[in-house]
Tab-separated table of C-alpha atoms and ligand atoms in Angstrom:
chain	number	residue	atom	x	y	z
A	160	UNK	CA	107.557	110.179	81.636
A	161	UNK	CA	105.800	106.921	82.487
A	162	UNK	CA	102.586	107.204	84.492
A	163	UNK	CA	103.258	106.575	88.169
A	164	UNK	CA	101.714	103.473	89.677
A	165	UNK	CA	98.999	103.997	92.257
A	166	UNK	CA	97.681	101.739	95.009
A	167	UNK	CA	94.872	99.314	94.206
A	168	UNK	CA	91.471	101.014	94.572
A	169	UNK	CA	90.050	100.582	98.049
A	170	UNK	CA	93.414	99.585	99.526
A	171	UNK	CA	94.960	102.245	101.717
A	172	UNK	CA	98.429	103.126	102.855
A	173	UNK	CA	98.638	103.812	106.561
A	174	UNK	CA	100.985	106.757	106.561
A	175	UNK	CA	103.597	107.635	109.193
A	176	UNK	CA	101.333	110.437	110.419
A	177	UNK	CA	98.584	107.877	111.091
A	178	UNK	CA	100.484	104.830	112.287
A	179	UNK	CA	100.835	106.029	115.880
A	180	UNK	CA	97.038	106.182	116.199
A	181	UNK	CA	96.841	102.630	114.903
A	182	UNK	CA	99.499	101.443	117.332
A	183	UNK	CA	97.743	103.190	120.201
A	184	UNK	CA	94.413	101.624	119.309
A	185	UNK	CA	95.941	98.179	118.879
A	186	UNK	CA	97.676	98.466	122.260
A	187	UNK	CA	94.485	99.527	124.081
A	188	UNK	CA	92.415	96.763	122.483
A	189	UNK	CA	95.108	94.148	123.072
A	190	UNK	CA	95.232	95.090	126.761
A	191	UNK	CA	91.464	94.649	126.982
A	192	UNK	CA	91.407	91.168	125.404
A	193	UNK	CA	94.343	90.138	127.578
A	194	UNK	CA	92.406	91.308	130.633
A	195	UNK	CA	89.894	88.550	129.804
A	196	UNK	CA	92.549	85.864	129.331
A	197	UNK	CA	92.517	85.635	125.523
A	198	UNK	CA	95.601	84.560	123.527
A	199	UNK	CA	96.633	85.798	120.128
A	200	UNK	CA	96.529	83.479	117.130
A	201	UNK	CA	98.274	84.532	113.915
A	202	UNK	CA	96.701	83.181	110.778
A	203	UNK	CA	97.544	83.187	107.067
A	204	UNK	CA	95.931	85.915	104.958
A	205	UNK	CA	95.051	83.307	102.350
A	206	UNK	CA	93.075	80.094	102.641
A	207	UNK	CA	91.621	77.518	100.281
A	208	UNK	CA	88.539	79.021	98.635
A	209	UNK	CA	86.447	76.068	99.755
A	210	UNK	CA	86.849	77.090	103.410
A	211	UNK	CA	85.086	80.418	102.875
A	212	UNK	CA	82.460	78.984	100.544
A	213	UNK	CA	81.474	76.468	103.175
A	214	UNK	CA	81.778	78.709	106.247
A	215	UNK	CA	80.367	82.026	105.113
A	216	UNK	CA	77.817	80.429	102.757
A	217	UNK	CA	77.448	80.097	98.973
A	218	UNK	CA	74.641	82.616	98.668
A	219	UNK	CA	76.048	85.456	100.727
A	220	UNK	CA	77.247	88.733	99.214
A	221	UNK	CA	80.785	87.977	100.349
A	222	UNK	CA	81.051	84.616	98.589
A	223	UNK	CA	78.923	85.532	95.583
A	224	UNK	CA	80.645	88.736	94.628
A	225	UNK	CA	83.280	90.030	97.005
A	226	UNK	CA	86.068	87.487	97.304
A	227	UNK	CA	89.539	87.914	95.856
A	228	UNK	CA	89.847	84.418	94.450
A	229	UNK	CA	92.547	83.187	92.108
A	230	UNK	CA	94.340	80.072	91.028
A	231	UNK	CA	97.884	79.697	92.246
A	232	UNK	CA	100.624	78.128	90.158
A	233	UNK	CA	99.498	74.630	91.121
A	234	UNK	CA	95.984	75.324	89.915
A	235	UNK	CA	94.593	75.415	93.490
A	236	UNK	CA	91.823	77.926	94.121
A	237	UNK	CA	92.898	80.297	96.894
A	238	UNK	CA	91.164	83.328	98.402
A	239	UNK	CA	92.436	86.326	100.312
A	240	UNK	CA	90.561	86.073	103.600
A	241	UNK	CA	87.410	88.226	103.682
A	242	UNK	CA	87.141	87.651	107.449
A	243	UNK	CA	88.944	85.809	110.236
A	244	UNK	CA	86.480	83.385	111.807
A	245	UNK	CA	86.735	80.678	109.141
A	246	UNK	CA	90.545	80.596	109.247
A	247	UNK	CA	90.566	80.611	113.042
A	248	UNK	CA	88.206	77.634	113.193
A	249	UNK	CA	90.205	75.826	110.501
A	250	UNK	CA	93.421	76.328	112.501
A	251	UNK	CA	91.836	75.121	115.757
A	252	UNK	CA	90.600	71.964	114.058
A	253	UNK	CA	93.852	71.340	112.233
A	254	UNK	CA	95.926	71.615	115.413
A	255	UNK	CA	93.618	69.553	117.608
A	256	UNK	CA	92.844	72.556	119.796
A	257	UNK	CA	89.199	71.654	120.316
A	258	UNK	CA	89.557	68.225	121.922
A	259	UNK	CA	88.367	68.405	125.528
A	260	UNK	CA	89.390	71.995	125.851
A	261	UNK	CA	88.028	75.455	125.319
A	262	UNK	CA	89.798	78.196	123.404
A	263	UNK	CA	89.750	81.941	123.935
A	264	UNK	CA	91.525	83.507	120.971
A	265	UNK	CA	92.023	86.849	119.248
A	266	UNK	CA	93.642	87.956	116.015
A	267	UNK	CA	94.285	91.111	114.083
A	268	UNK	CA	95.122	91.833	110.496
A	269	UNK	CA	93.977	92.757	107.022
A	270	UNK	CA	90.841	91.314	105.431
A	271	UNK	CA	89.892	91.633	101.753
A	272	UNK	CA	86.495	92.180	100.168
A	273	UNK	CA	85.802	93.446	96.672
A	274	UNK	CA	83.095	95.882	97.764
A	275	UNK	CA	82.324	99.287	96.265
A	276	UNK	CA	84.773	101.520	98.144
A	277	UNK	CA	83.410	104.507	100.019
A	278	UNK	CA	84.105	106.215	103.338
A	279	UNK	CA	84.437	103.439	105.936
A	280	UNK	CA	84.251	100.670	103.353
A	281	UNK	CA	87.460	99.444	101.785
A	282	UNK	CA	88.730	96.485	99.820
A	283	UNK	CA	91.563	95.921	102.247
A	284	UNK	CA	90.558	96.723	105.800
A	285	UNK	CA	91.774	95.708	109.234
A	286	UNK	CA	89.912	93.789	111.872
A	287	UNK	CA	90.583	92.776	115.413
A	288	UNK	CA	88.616	89.620	116.042
A	289	UNK	CA	87.886	87.513	119.099
A	290	UNK	CA	86.662	83.902	119.095
A	291	UNK	CA	85.693	81.656	122.008
A	292	UNK	CA	85.244	77.972	121.198
A	293	UNK	CA	83.826	75.163	123.308
A	294	UNK	CA	81.415	77.139	125.507
A	295	UNK	CA	77.689	77.044	124.893
A	296	UNK	CA	76.091	79.212	127.570
A	297	UNK	CA	74.946	82.816	127.352
A	298	UNK	CA	77.710	83.728	129.842
A	299	UNK	CA	80.379	83.619	127.141
A	300	UNK	CA	78.172	85.649	124.783
A	301	UNK	CA	77.886	88.176	127.600
A	302	UNK	CA	81.666	88.139	128.011
A	303	UNK	CA	82.014	89.142	124.346
A	304	UNK	CA	79.769	92.109	124.938
A	305	UNK	CA	81.437	93.048	128.245
A	306	UNK	CA	84.756	93.009	126.428
A	307	UNK	CA	83.583	95.295	123.629
A	308	UNK	CA	81.964	97.625	126.159
A	309	UNK	CA	85.280	97.831	128.000
A	310	UNK	CA	87.043	98.592	124.711
A	311	UNK	CA	84.809	101.583	124.060
A	312	UNK	CA	85.217	102.740	127.654
A	313	UNK	CA	89.024	102.462	127.455
A	314	UNK	CA	88.947	104.545	124.288
A	315	UNK	CA	86.523	107.110	125.682
A	316	UNK	CA	83.923	106.315	122.990
A	317	UNK	CA	80.368	107.252	123.808
A	318	UNK	CA	78.356	107.441	120.611
A	319	UNK	CA	77.853	103.713	120.118
A	320	UNK	CA	74.781	101.611	120.708
A	321	UNK	CA	74.354	97.885	121.005
A	322	UNK	CA	71.814	95.911	119.025
A	323	UNK	CA	71.166	92.267	119.863
A	324	UNK	CA	68.993	89.531	118.460
A	325	UNK	CA	68.662	85.773	118.456
A	326	UNK	CA	68.457	83.762	115.245
A	327	UNK	CA	67.408	80.663	117.166
A	328	UNK	CA	68.295	77.079	116.299
A	329	UNK	CA	68.767	76.097	112.647
A	330	UNK	CA	65.359	74.323	112.810
A	331	UNK	CA	63.634	77.426	114.152
A	332	UNK	CA	65.279	79.456	111.462
A	333	UNK	CA	64.023	77.065	108.763
A	334	UNK	CA	60.444	77.388	110.047
A	335	UNK	CA	60.777	81.147	110.156
A	336	UNK	CA	62.286	81.190	106.706
A	337	UNK	CA	59.267	79.365	105.253
A	338	UNK	CA	56.886	81.824	106.916
A	339	UNK	CA	58.896	84.762	105.638
A	340	UNK	CA	59.077	83.422	102.086
A	341	UNK	CA	55.340	82.808	102.102
A	342	UNK	CA	54.672	86.381	103.237
A	343	UNK	CA	57.156	87.966	100.822
A	344	UNK	CA	55.958	85.851	97.891
A	345	UNK	CA	52.441	87.113	98.480
A	346	UNK	CA	53.806	90.620	97.929
A	347	UNK	CA	56.369	89.721	95.261
A	348	UNK	CA	55.213	92.539	93.008
A	349	UNK	CA	56.341	95.130	95.559
A	350	UNK	CA	59.833	93.705	96.075
A	351	UNK	CA	62.858	95.463	94.618
A	352	UNK	CA	65.158	93.570	92.274
A	353	UNK	CA	67.691	92.701	94.961
A	354	UNK	CA	65.032	91.291	97.262
A	355	UNK	CA	63.398	89.304	94.456
A	356	UNK	CA	66.781	87.727	93.783
A	357	UNK	CA	67.221	86.908	97.467
A	358	UNK	CA	63.757	85.477	97.911
A	359	UNK	CA	64.932	82.010	96.891
A	360	UNK	CA	68.554	82.148	97.940
A	361	UNK	CA	68.716	84.102	101.196
A	362	UNK	CA	65.355	85.579	102.213
A	363	UNK	CA	66.441	86.592	105.730
A	364	UNK	CA	68.826	89.102	104.223
A	365	UNK	CA	65.843	90.941	102.738
A	366	UNK	CA	65.146	92.135	106.300
A	367	UNK	CA	68.491	93.906	106.128
A	368	UNK	CA	67.581	95.847	102.965
A	369	UNK	CA	68.731	99.460	102.996
A	370	UNK	CA	66.172	100.441	100.331
A	371	UNK	CA	63.630	102.821	101.968
A	372	UNK	CA	60.925	101.570	99.602
A	373	UNK	CA	61.217	98.134	101.199
A	374	UNK	CA	60.594	99.483	104.695
A	375	UNK	CA	56.812	99.117	104.706
A	376	UNK	CA	56.854	95.504	103.503
A	377	UNK	CA	59.559	94.580	106.010
A	378	UNK	CA	57.798	96.254	108.921
A	379	UNK	CA	54.766	93.972	108.617
A	380	UNK	CA	56.749	90.804	107.873
A	381	UNK	CA	56.670	87.878	110.335
A	382	UNK	CA	59.190	88.486	113.114
A	383	UNK	CA	62.030	86.138	113.952
A	384	UNK	CA	61.538	86.272	117.771
A	385	UNK	CA	58.035	84.809	117.358
A	386	UNK	CA	59.593	81.660	115.888
A	387	UNK	CA	62.361	81.069	118.419
A	388	UNK	CA	62.716	77.596	119.931
A	389	UNK	CA	62.427	77.557	123.691
A	390	UNK	CA	66.117	76.774	124.393
A	391	UNK	CA	67.191	79.717	122.263
A	392	UNK	CA	64.610	81.933	123.936
A	393	UNK	CA	65.953	81.074	127.402
A	394	UNK	CA	69.532	81.553	126.161
A	395	UNK	CA	68.653	84.980	124.801
A	396	UNK	CA	66.699	86.082	127.863
A	397	UNK	CA	69.579	85.058	130.114
A	398	UNK	CA	72.020	86.988	127.959
A	399	UNK	CA	69.836	90.103	128.155
A	400	UNK	CA	69.588	89.680	131.946
A	401	UNK	CA	73.393	89.420	132.215
A	402	UNK	CA	73.713	92.618	130.208
A	403	UNK	CA	71.182	94.313	132.481
A	404	UNK	CA	73.135	93.151	135.556
A	405	UNK	CA	76.254	94.768	134.139
A	406	UNK	CA	74.366	97.968	133.293
A	407	UNK	CA	74.920	97.562	129.539
A	408	UNK	CA	72.032	99.047	127.635
A	409	UNK	CA	70.993	97.191	124.531
A	410	UNK	CA	68.285	97.358	121.940
A	411	UNK	CA	66.669	94.141	120.765
A	412	UNK	CA	66.472	94.434	116.988
A	413	UNK	CA	64.350	91.560	115.633
A	414	UNK	CA	65.518	92.360	112.103
A	415	UNK	CA	69.216	91.984	112.842
A	416	UNK	CA	70.246	88.920	110.804
A	417	UNK	CA	73.924	89.440	109.789
A	418	UNK	CA	75.424	88.761	106.373
A	419	UNK	CA	77.269	85.511	107.037
A	420	UNK	CA	75.499	82.140	107.122
A	421	UNK	CA	77.336	80.526	110.030
A	422	UNK	CA	75.430	82.302	112.802
A	423	UNK	CA	72.871	80.742	115.127
A	424	UNK	CA	71.251	82.095	118.294
A	425	UNK	CA	72.939	85.299	119.535
A	426	UNK	CA	73.933	87.995	117.066
A	427	UNK	CA	74.948	91.547	117.905
A	428	UNK	CA	76.234	94.744	116.357
A	429	UNK	CA	77.653	97.952	117.767
A	430	UNK	CA	76.482	100.852	115.640
A	431	UNK	CA	76.980	104.588	115.500
A	432	UNK	CA	75.246	107.358	113.588
A	433	UNK	CA	78.491	109.350	113.365
A	434	UNK	CA	79.898	107.572	110.306
A	435	UNK	CA	77.156	107.799	107.695
A	436	UNK	CA	76.205	104.614	105.864
A	437	UNK	CA	79.036	102.483	107.300
A	438	UNK	CA	77.968	102.785	110.914
A	439	UNK	CA	78.667	99.266	112.189
A	440	UNK	CA	81.972	99.325	114.015
A	441	UNK	CA	81.818	95.852	115.504
A	442	UNK	CA	79.722	92.765	114.918
A	443	UNK	CA	79.513	89.135	115.829
A	444	UNK	CA	77.561	86.332	117.339
A	445	UNK	CA	77.307	82.641	117.971
A	446	UNK	CA	78.210	80.034	115.344
A	447	UNK	CA	77.511	76.734	117.061
A	448	UNK	CA	77.227	74.689	113.861
A	449	UNK	CA	80.382	75.766	112.055
A	450	UNK	CA	82.974	73.360	113.468
A	451	UNK	CA	80.761	70.361	112.777
A	452	UNK	CA	79.866	71.684	109.349
A	453	UNK	CA	83.579	71.835	108.544
A	454	UNK	CA	83.994	68.200	109.580
A	455	UNK	CA	84.830	68.491	113.293
A	456	UNK	CA	82.974	67.378	116.407
A	457	UNK	CA	80.036	69.586	117.409
A	458	UNK	CA	81.598	72.585	119.183
A	459	UNK	CA	79.700	75.662	120.310
A	460	UNK	CA	81.420	78.938	119.507
A	461	UNK	CA	80.924	82.684	119.635
A	462	UNK	CA	82.903	85.766	118.643
A	463	UNK	CA	83.060	89.180	117.060
A	464	UNK	CA	85.252	91.406	114.935
A	465	UNK	CA	85.669	95.176	114.873
A	466	UNK	CA	86.717	97.356	111.954
A	467	UNK	CA	89.829	99.348	112.760
A	468	UNK	CA	89.328	102.045	110.102
A	469	UNK	CA	85.804	102.723	111.345
A	470	UNK	CA	86.931	102.847	114.948
A	471	UNK	CA	89.651	105.370	114.135
A	472	UNK	CA	87.213	107.459	112.091
A	473	UNK	CA	84.802	107.437	115.018
A	474	UNK	CA	87.491	108.504	117.486
A	475	UNK	CA	88.490	111.334	115.162
A	476	UNK	CA	84.859	112.367	114.645
A	477	UNK	CA	84.539	112.626	118.434
A	478	UNK	CA	87.515	114.993	118.545
A	479	UNK	CA	89.807	112.520	120.322
A	480	UNK	CA	93.413	113.630	120.298
A	481	UNK	CA	95.162	110.505	119.036
A	482	UNK	CA	98.849	110.159	119.774
A	483	UNK	CA	101.481	111.000	117.170
A	484	UNK	CA	104.891	109.542	116.444
A	485	UNK	CA	106.773	112.750	117.190
A	486	UNK	CA	110.215	112.530	118.761
A	487	UNK	CA	110.715	114.180	122.136
A	488	UNK	CA	114.152	115.434	121.288
A	489	UNK	CA	115.897	116.575	118.114
A	490	UNK	CA	119.692	116.503	118.269
A	491	UNK	CA	121.384	119.291	116.341
A	492	UNK	CA	125.038	118.625	115.469
A	493	UNK	CA	127.814	121.010	114.377
A	494	UNK	CA	131.446	120.515	113.329
A	495	UNK	CA	133.367	117.298	113.018
A	496	UNK	CA	134.056	116.759	116.725
A	497	UNK	CA	130.539	117.818	117.664
A	498	UNK	CA	129.008	115.365	115.202
A	499	UNK	CA	131.121	112.406	116.336
A	500	UNK	CA	130.658	113.152	120.003
A	501	UNK	CA	126.922	113.874	119.570
A	502	UNK	CA	126.219	110.565	117.829
A	503	UNK	CA	127.660	108.696	120.813
A	504	UNK	CA	125.854	110.986	123.255
A	505	UNK	CA	122.493	110.146	121.620
A	506	UNK	CA	123.170	106.460	122.214
A	507	UNK	CA	124.005	107.168	125.878
A	508	UNK	CA	120.744	109.066	126.280
A	509	UNK	CA	118.659	106.276	124.739
A	510	UNK	CA	120.282	103.953	127.267
A	511	UNK	CA	119.718	106.297	130.205
A	512	UNK	CA	116.134	107.426	129.570
A	513	UNK	CA	113.868	104.496	128.678
A	514	UNK	CA	111.088	105.475	126.304
A	515	UNK	CA	112.888	108.608	125.107
A	516	UNK	CA	112.417	109.266	121.404
A	517	UNK	CA	115.416	111.120	120.093
A	518	UNK	CA	115.986	111.968	116.451
A	519	UNK	CA	119.549	112.730	115.446
A	520	UNK	CA	120.200	115.190	112.641
A	521	UNK	CA	121.789	113.219	109.830
A	522	UNK	CA	123.165	114.637	106.610
A	523	UNK	CA	124.684	117.847	108.020
A	524	UNK	CA	123.307	121.327	107.297
A	525	UNK	CA	123.629	124.768	108.860
A	526	UNK	CA	122.314	125.342	112.395
A	527	UNK	CA	119.487	127.294	110.845
A	528	UNK	CA	118.365	124.468	108.597
A	529	UNK	CA	118.811	121.919	111.397
A	530	UNK	CA	116.580	123.985	113.685
A	531	UNK	CA	114.004	124.150	110.902
A	532	UNK	CA	114.057	120.325	110.758
A	533	UNK	CA	113.893	120.165	114.550
A	534	UNK	CA	110.772	122.300	114.481
A	535	UNK	CA	109.175	120.261	111.712
A	536	UNK	CA	109.898	117.013	113.574
A	537	UNK	CA	107.481	118.095	116.314
A	538	UNK	CA	110.109	117.575	119.056
A	539	UNK	CA	109.666	119.554	122.272
A	540	UNK	CA	113.374	119.968	122.912
A	541	UNK	CA	116.416	120.539	120.729
A	542	UNK	CA	119.787	119.501	122.076
A	543	UNK	CA	122.849	120.997	120.416
A	544	UNK	CA	126.309	119.445	120.347
A	545	UNK	CA	128.830	121.524	118.388
A	546	UNK	CA	132.631	121.441	118.521
A	547	UNK	CA	132.640	123.811	121.546
A	548	UNK	CA	130.134	121.775	123.529
A	549	UNK	CA	131.996	118.561	122.643
A	550	UNK	CA	135.281	119.988	123.893
A	551	UNK	CA	133.770	121.170	127.211
A	552	UNK	CA	131.603	118.095	127.835
A	553	UNK	CA	128.480	120.254	127.582
A	554	UNK	CA	125.219	120.311	125.662
A	555	UNK	CA	122.933	123.225	124.780
A	556	UNK	CA	119.383	122.503	125.880
A	557	UNK	CA	116.769	124.459	123.909
A	558	UNK	CA	113.049	124.051	124.603
A	559	UNK	CA	111.150	124.398	121.321
A	560	UNK	CA	107.542	124.769	122.344
A	561	UNK	CA	107.472	127.199	125.234
A	562	UNK	CA	108.789	124.627	127.697
A	563	UNK	CA	111.349	126.958	129.422
A	564	UNK	CA	114.602	128.818	128.751
A	565	UNK	CA	117.658	127.789	126.760
A	566	UNK	CA	120.529	126.635	128.993
A	567	UNK	CA	123.945	125.093	128.679
A	568	UNK	CA	124.258	121.972	130.815
A	569	UNK	CA	126.947	119.441	131.426
A	570	UNK	CA	126.412	116.161	129.617
A	571	UNK	CA	125.674	114.131	132.727
A	572	UNK	CA	122.836	116.472	133.749
A	573	UNK	CA	120.904	116.137	130.507
A	574	UNK	CA	119.152	112.829	131.215
A	575	UNK	CA	117.735	114.141	134.507
A	576	UNK	CA	116.670	117.447	132.967
A	577	UNK	CA	114.951	115.667	130.078
A	578	UNK	CA	113.010	113.367	132.368
A	579	UNK	CA	111.880	116.400	134.360
A	580	UNK	CA	110.668	118.382	131.331
A	581	UNK	CA	109.066	115.426	129.591
A	582	UNK	CA	107.241	114.388	132.767
A	583	UNK	CA	105.891	117.899	133.067
A	584	UNK	CA	104.766	117.783	129.456
A	585	UNK	CA	103.033	114.452	129.969
A	586	UNK	CA	101.286	115.701	133.104
A	587	UNK	CA	100.117	118.802	131.296
A	588	UNK	CA	98.753	116.682	128.445
A	589	UNK	CA	96.934	114.464	130.945
A	590	UNK	CA	95.339	117.496	132.618
A	591	UNK	CA	94.171	119.036	129.320
B	262	LIG	P1	81.509	91.368	109.616
B	262	LIG	O1	80.244	91.987	110.098
B	262	LIG	O2	81.541	90.946	108.203
B	262	LIG	O3	81.790	90.138	110.572
B	262	LIG	O4	82.720	92.356	109.869
B	262	LIG	C1	83.017	92.851	111.168
B	262	LIG	C2	83.380	94.326	111.098
B	262	LIG	O5	84.438	94.543	110.155
B	262	LIG	C3	82.263	95.227	110.588
B	262	LIG	O6	81.366	95.546	111.626
B	262	LIG	C4	83.038	96.449	110.149
B	262	LIG	O7	83.364	97.276	111.252
B	262	LIG	C5	84.313	95.845	109.594
B	262	LIG	N1	84.220	95.746	108.121
B	262	LIG	C6	83.601	94.792	107.400
B	262	LIG	N2	83.735	95.029	106.079
B	262	LIG	C7	84.457	96.161	105.957
B	262	LIG	C8	84.955	96.930	104.849
B	262	LIG	N3	84.735	96.558	103.599
B	262	LIG	N4	85.669	98.052	105.106
B	262	LIG	C9	85.906	98.433	106.386
B	262	LIG	N5	85.489	97.738	107.466
B	262	LIG	C10	84.774	96.626	107.270
B	262	LIG	C11	82.860	89.297	110.456
B	262	LIG	O8	83.809	89.510	109.754
B	262	LIG	C12	82.797	88.113	111.393
B	262	LIG	N6	83.981	87.268	111.126
B	262	LIG	C13	82.758	88.568	112.825
B	262	LIG	C14	82.723	87.432	113.786
B	262	LIG	C15	83.759	86.912	114.474
B	262	LIG	N7	81.658	86.720	114.110
B	262	LIG	C16	81.998	85.772	114.970
B	262	LIG	N8	83.270	85.880	115.177
């Protein structure tokens, strides 16, 4: 027998047992972004490679070694998007959405990075991202953080902490970069291979090194906040004050630099210690120079993206009971008349009870085997329509999970009875 084909490494199926949790999470997060007046933008999963090279930066890990880049049949170099900001900015520019107007946008979907897969790090992963373009003050940065805080609150997440930093203006960053390179060069012999490589190309990323042996050198390195320009300092202090006003605790992490080149001024990350090495569930910041760099008029911008897989893992780690896709009702059918009449009855019920999830037994089978399927479906109630019930206009109502006694009811009473029992169930779940 031929070997069966497996999924691409690092690319996951989201199975029917998991999809309800995803839908729940997406619905909660969508409601939050809508509460702040953001509109969804749907973007292609593929863009011209040049867009990412220019936006994310030539000497970043993503562009250097993680992009899924290929030539299409016309010989054009295309890349599966490793993130959403670049495409979102490209779309805004292309559709003239930045002329004399601001944009508050969000998107969701798969992103692709050829990283070494491990728990919480995949080659296809899902983000929900938010971008605000055309606003330069710290108020909109604060709005980003308010929004994420509200997301965690809506989901009942507690084990997350906020780290913030300012990268300053590009000029301030250049001055800091020179000071850092000078310091690190003086200790070049102590640098690990990765850091030596980055010394010329992207020295700020050395501050992000996960190698414990680099800790001592990094801890005495010049600090970014000491090099901030005064406008950026005021911007950052105002942001921190706005967070204080809203009671949002935050840790200023002077070594937070982010792995994408487009950032300036505010950067932030929400981190947790519940997920091992991949503890950043959400990250973002300001990218005031990007629109101009891509050929548009200077347009300030800020945003963030969160990793759906990590968020779900964190909810599960916290013991959150995420919703399932189980039907409420399983309809057991017997005999020819019963089957025909029952199929129509199921349609009537779907009409009469909005939101009811009713799974009809298809493919026949003995009552015994149908009840086994009913049990496996996770339904709380089985309804039975056999030839007898069909003839008398009745239905047998059988609670499956200790939700009361079996009874025979007339067809027109079923919708009311179902609403009653399901309401009770929902209330009980809410109390638990
Ligand atoms: P990022 O930090 O590269 O930023 O990714 C944002 C989030 O996506 C991460 O914090 C993490 O939760 C999730 N993530 C990233 N890579 C993976 C992976 N390989 N597997 C699973 N989850 C992952 C950006 O993408 C920026 N575009 C964010 C942004 C928007 N900045 C401004 N606007």
